Short mmCIF file of C-alpha atoms in Angstrom, two decimals:
data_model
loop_
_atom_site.label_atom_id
_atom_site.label_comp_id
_atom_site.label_asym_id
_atom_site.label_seq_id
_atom_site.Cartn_x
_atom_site.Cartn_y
_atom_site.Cartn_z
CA UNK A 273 -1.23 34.52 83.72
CA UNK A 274 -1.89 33.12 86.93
CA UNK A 275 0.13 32.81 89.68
CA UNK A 276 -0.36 30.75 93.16
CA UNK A 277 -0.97 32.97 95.44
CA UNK A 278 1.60 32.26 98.36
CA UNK A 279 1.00 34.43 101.20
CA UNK A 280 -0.43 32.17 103.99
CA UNK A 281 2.92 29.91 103.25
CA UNK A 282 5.16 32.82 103.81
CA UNK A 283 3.64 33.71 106.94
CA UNK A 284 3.91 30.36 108.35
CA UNK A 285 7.66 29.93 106.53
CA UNK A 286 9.27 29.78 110.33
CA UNK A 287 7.20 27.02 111.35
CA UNK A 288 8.18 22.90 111.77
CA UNK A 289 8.49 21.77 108.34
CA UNK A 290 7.85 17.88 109.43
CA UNK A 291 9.81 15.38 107.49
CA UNK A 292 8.39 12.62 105.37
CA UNK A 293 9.59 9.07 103.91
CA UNK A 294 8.73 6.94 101.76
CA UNK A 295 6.89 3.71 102.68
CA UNK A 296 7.49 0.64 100.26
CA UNK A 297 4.65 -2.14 100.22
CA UNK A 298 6.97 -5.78 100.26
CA UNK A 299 4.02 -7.69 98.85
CA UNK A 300 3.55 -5.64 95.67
CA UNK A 301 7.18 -4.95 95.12
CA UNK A 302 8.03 -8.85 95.36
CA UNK A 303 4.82 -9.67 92.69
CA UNK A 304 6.56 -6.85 90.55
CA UNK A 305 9.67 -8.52 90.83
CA UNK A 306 8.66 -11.71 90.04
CA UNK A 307 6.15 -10.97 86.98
CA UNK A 308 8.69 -9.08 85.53
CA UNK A 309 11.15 -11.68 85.44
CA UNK A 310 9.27 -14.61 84.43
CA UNK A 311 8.05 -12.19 81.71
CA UNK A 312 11.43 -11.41 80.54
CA UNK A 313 12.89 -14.99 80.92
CA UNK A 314 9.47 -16.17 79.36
CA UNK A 315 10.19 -13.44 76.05
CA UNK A 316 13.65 -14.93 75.53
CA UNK A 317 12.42 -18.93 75.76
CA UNK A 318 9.94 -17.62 73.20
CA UNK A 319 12.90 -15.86 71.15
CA UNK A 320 14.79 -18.91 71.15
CA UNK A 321 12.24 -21.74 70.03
CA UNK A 322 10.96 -19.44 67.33
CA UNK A 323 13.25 -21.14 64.56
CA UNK A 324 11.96 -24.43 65.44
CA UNK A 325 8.47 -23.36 65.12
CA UNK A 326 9.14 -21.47 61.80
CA UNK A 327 11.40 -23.75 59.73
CA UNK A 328 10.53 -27.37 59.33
CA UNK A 329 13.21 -28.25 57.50
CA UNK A 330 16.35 -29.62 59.28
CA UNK A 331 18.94 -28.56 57.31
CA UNK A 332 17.41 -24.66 56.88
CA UNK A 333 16.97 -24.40 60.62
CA UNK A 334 20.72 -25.02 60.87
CA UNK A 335 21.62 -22.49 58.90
CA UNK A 336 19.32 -20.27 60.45
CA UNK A 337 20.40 -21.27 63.83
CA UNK A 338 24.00 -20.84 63.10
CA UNK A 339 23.19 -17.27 62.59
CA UNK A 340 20.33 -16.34 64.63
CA UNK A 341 21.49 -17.75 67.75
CA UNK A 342 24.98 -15.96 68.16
CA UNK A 343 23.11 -12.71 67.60
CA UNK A 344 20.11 -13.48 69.72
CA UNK A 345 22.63 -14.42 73.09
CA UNK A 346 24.42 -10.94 71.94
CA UNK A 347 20.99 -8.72 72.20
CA UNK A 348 20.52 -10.95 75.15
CA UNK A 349 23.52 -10.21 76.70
CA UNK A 350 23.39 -6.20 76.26
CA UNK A 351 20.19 -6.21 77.56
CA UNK A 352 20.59 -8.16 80.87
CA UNK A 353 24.07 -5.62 81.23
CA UNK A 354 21.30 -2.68 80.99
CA UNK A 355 18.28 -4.00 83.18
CA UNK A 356 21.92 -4.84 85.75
CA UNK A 357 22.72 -1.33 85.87
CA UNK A 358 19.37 0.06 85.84
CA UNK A 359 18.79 -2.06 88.60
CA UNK A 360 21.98 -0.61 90.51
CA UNK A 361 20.28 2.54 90.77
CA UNK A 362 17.20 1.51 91.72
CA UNK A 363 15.06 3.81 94.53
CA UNK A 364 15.01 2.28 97.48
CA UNK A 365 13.69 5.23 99.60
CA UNK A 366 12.45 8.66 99.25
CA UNK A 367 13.21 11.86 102.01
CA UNK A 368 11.54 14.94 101.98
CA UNK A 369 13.00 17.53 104.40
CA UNK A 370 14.01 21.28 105.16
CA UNK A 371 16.81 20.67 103.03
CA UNK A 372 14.42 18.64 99.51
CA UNK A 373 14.06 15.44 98.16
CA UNK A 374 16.51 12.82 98.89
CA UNK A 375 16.65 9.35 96.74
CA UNK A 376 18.06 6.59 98.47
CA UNK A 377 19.70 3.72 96.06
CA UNK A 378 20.42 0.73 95.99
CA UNK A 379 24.18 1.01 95.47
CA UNK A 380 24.16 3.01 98.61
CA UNK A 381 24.56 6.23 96.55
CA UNK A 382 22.18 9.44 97.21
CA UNK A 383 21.07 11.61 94.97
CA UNK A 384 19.41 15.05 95.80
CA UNK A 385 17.38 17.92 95.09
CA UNK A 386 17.34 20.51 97.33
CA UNK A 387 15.70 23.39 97.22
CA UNK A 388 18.73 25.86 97.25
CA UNK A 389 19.26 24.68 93.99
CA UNK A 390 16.28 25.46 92.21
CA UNK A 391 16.10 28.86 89.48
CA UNK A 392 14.06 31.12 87.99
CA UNK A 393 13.19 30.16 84.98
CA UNK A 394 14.69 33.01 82.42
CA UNK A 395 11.32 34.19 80.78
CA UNK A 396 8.87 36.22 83.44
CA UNK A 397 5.90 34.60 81.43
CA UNK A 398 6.85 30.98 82.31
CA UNK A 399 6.53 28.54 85.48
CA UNK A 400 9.40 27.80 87.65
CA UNK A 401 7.97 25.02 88.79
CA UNK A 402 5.89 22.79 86.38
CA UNK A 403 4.81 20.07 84.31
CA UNK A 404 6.37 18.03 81.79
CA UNK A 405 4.61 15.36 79.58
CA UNK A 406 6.36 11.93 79.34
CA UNK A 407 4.73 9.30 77.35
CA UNK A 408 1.43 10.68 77.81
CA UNK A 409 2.10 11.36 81.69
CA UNK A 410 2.58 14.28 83.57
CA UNK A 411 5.61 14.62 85.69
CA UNK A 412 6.59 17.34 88.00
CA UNK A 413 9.83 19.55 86.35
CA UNK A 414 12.32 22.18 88.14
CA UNK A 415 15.50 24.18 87.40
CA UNK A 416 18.39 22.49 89.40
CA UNK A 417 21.43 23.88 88.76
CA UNK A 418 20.83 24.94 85.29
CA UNK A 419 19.19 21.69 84.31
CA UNK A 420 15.82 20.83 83.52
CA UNK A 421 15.21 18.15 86.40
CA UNK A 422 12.07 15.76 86.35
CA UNK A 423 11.29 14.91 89.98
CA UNK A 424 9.76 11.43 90.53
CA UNK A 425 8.20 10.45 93.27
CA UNK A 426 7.12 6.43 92.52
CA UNK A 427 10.72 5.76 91.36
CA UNK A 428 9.37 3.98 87.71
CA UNK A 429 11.71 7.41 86.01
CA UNK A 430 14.68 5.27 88.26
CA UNK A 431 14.29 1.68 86.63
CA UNK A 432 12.58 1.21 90.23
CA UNK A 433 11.34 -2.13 91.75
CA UNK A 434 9.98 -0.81 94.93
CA UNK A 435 6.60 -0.04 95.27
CA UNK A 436 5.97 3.04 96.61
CA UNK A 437 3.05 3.44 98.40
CA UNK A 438 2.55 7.17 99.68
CA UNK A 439 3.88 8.82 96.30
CA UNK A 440 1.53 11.18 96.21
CA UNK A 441 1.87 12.78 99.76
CA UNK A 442 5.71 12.82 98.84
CA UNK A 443 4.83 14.73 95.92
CA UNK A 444 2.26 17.19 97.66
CA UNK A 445 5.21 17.84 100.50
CA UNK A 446 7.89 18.34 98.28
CA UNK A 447 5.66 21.30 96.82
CA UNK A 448 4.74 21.97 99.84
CA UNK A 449 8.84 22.91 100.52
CA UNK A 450 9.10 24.92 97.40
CA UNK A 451 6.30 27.06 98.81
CA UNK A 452 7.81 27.57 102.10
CA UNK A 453 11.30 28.09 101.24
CA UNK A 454 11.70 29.45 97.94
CA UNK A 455 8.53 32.08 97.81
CA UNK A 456 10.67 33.62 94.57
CA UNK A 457 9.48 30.78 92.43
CA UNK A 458 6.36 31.24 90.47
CA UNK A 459 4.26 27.38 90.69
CA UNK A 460 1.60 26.02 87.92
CA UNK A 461 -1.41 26.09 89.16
CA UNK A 462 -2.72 22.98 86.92
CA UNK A 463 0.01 20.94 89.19
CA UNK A 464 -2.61 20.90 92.16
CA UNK A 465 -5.35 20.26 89.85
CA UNK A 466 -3.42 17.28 87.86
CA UNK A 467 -2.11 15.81 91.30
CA UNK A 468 -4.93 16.27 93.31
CA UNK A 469 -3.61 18.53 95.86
CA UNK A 470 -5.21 20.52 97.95
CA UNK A 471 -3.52 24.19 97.74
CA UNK A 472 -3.88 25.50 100.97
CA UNK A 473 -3.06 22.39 103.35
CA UNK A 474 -0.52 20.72 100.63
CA UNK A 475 -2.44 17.12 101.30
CA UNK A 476 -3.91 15.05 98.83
CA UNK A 477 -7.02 15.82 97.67
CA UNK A 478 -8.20 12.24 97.57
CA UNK A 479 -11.96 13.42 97.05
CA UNK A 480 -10.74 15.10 93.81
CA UNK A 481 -8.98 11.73 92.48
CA UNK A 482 -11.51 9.81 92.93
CA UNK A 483 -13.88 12.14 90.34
CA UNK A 484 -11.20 11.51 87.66
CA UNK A 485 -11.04 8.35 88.40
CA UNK A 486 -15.11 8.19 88.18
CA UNK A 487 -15.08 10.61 84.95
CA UNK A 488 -12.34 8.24 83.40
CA UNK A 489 -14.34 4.99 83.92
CA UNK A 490 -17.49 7.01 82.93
CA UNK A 491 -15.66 8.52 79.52
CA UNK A 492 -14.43 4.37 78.30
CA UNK A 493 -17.80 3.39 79.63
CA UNK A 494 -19.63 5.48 76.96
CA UNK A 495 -17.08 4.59 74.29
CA UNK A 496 -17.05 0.90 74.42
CA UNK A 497 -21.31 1.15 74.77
CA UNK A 498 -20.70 2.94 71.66
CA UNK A 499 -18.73 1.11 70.12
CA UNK A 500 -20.82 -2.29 70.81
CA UNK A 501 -23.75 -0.16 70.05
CA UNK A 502 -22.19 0.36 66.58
CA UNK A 503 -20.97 -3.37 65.93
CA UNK A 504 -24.39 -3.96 66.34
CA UNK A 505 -25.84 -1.86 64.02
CA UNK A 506 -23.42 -2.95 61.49
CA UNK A 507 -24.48 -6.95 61.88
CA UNK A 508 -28.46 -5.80 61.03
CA UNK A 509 -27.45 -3.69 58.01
#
């Protein structure tokens, strides 16, 4: 098994441990904002005129009305009161200091993970600090106070409408903490490699994201020549 190799870090454990925050970009939070709206308003409009366009008949559409409409405004209802409260909690700002991470929301509430609060995990064979697959995403994972936490840095875990726009140095410096003040915690190495993070200066490796981003386009690039290449076939057999 490997294991990050920490010593540089612990050397330099006294030294200023320089705070970051999270910067928000206005523009692309407000287009966020406003195509998810007129999306969800547009759904229900959609929801609601689909009787007419289904049933000609006058007196069926009433009687389809009479039930489908009470129910619709009730699904409508429950899911406006859960978008409400997802937006209560919404990430406004990130912190990253001496301390950990710090989420700033919009009900003026704070939650945080600091690095006191991080364990061992109970196996010697497994990572402290690692990765978790969501929905075909990685996201970083930790021990907080006997909890399996996911930490997440772009605030879309949150129900978050802010765009974030330095996400990935706040990840990279969070790390970067773990490293420097809790040395007893054993760190996957595939999280520098998956992030793009540069191990020994705990910046992002931007050269190193923009190969995956080359490979990717390369990899559907081949597939939909193949796939064309294939359709093509199949019209001159």
């Amino acid at each position: 098994m490997n294991i990050l190799y920490l010593g540089p870090m612990q050397e330099n454990v006294n030294q200023n441990f320089i705070p970051l925050h999270s910067k928000n970009n206005l523009v692309i939070t407000w287009l966020i904002n406003i195509l998810a709206s007129t999306t969800l308003i547009g759904m229900f409009i959609l929801l609601a005129l689909l009787p007419i366009f289904i049933f000609s008949h006058t007196w069926v559409l009433i009687i389809i009305a009479l039930a489908y409409y009470p129910i619709l405004a009730i699904v409508a209802y429950r899911f406006f009161k859960y978008i409400k409260s997802k937006i209560a909690v919404t990430i406004k700002a990130i912190n990253i200091d001496k301390q950990g991470v710090h989420f700033y929301k919009k009900d003026n509430s704070i939650t945080h993970i600091l690095y006191s609060q991080l364990e061992q995990s109970y196996l010697s064979d497994q990572y402290d600090v690692y990765l978790k697959q969501v929905n075909k995403t990685y996201h970083l994972a930790v021990r907080a106070n006997g909890i399996e936490t996911r930490v997440v840095f772009d605030g879309t875990d949150y129900g978050s409408m802010y765009y974030i726009t330095n996400a990935r140095a706040l990840r990279a410096r969070f790390i970067e903490g773990i490293v420097r003040f809790r040395p007893d915690l054993k760190v996957d190495p595939f999280i520098f490699k998956e992030f793009c993070i540069d191990p020994n200066q705990f910046t992002f490796d931007r050269k190193r994201y923009i190969k995956h981003i080359v490979k990717a386009a390369l990899i559907i690039g081949l597939i939909i020549l193949f796939s064309t290449l294939l359709a093509w076939l199949i019209t001159l057999a």
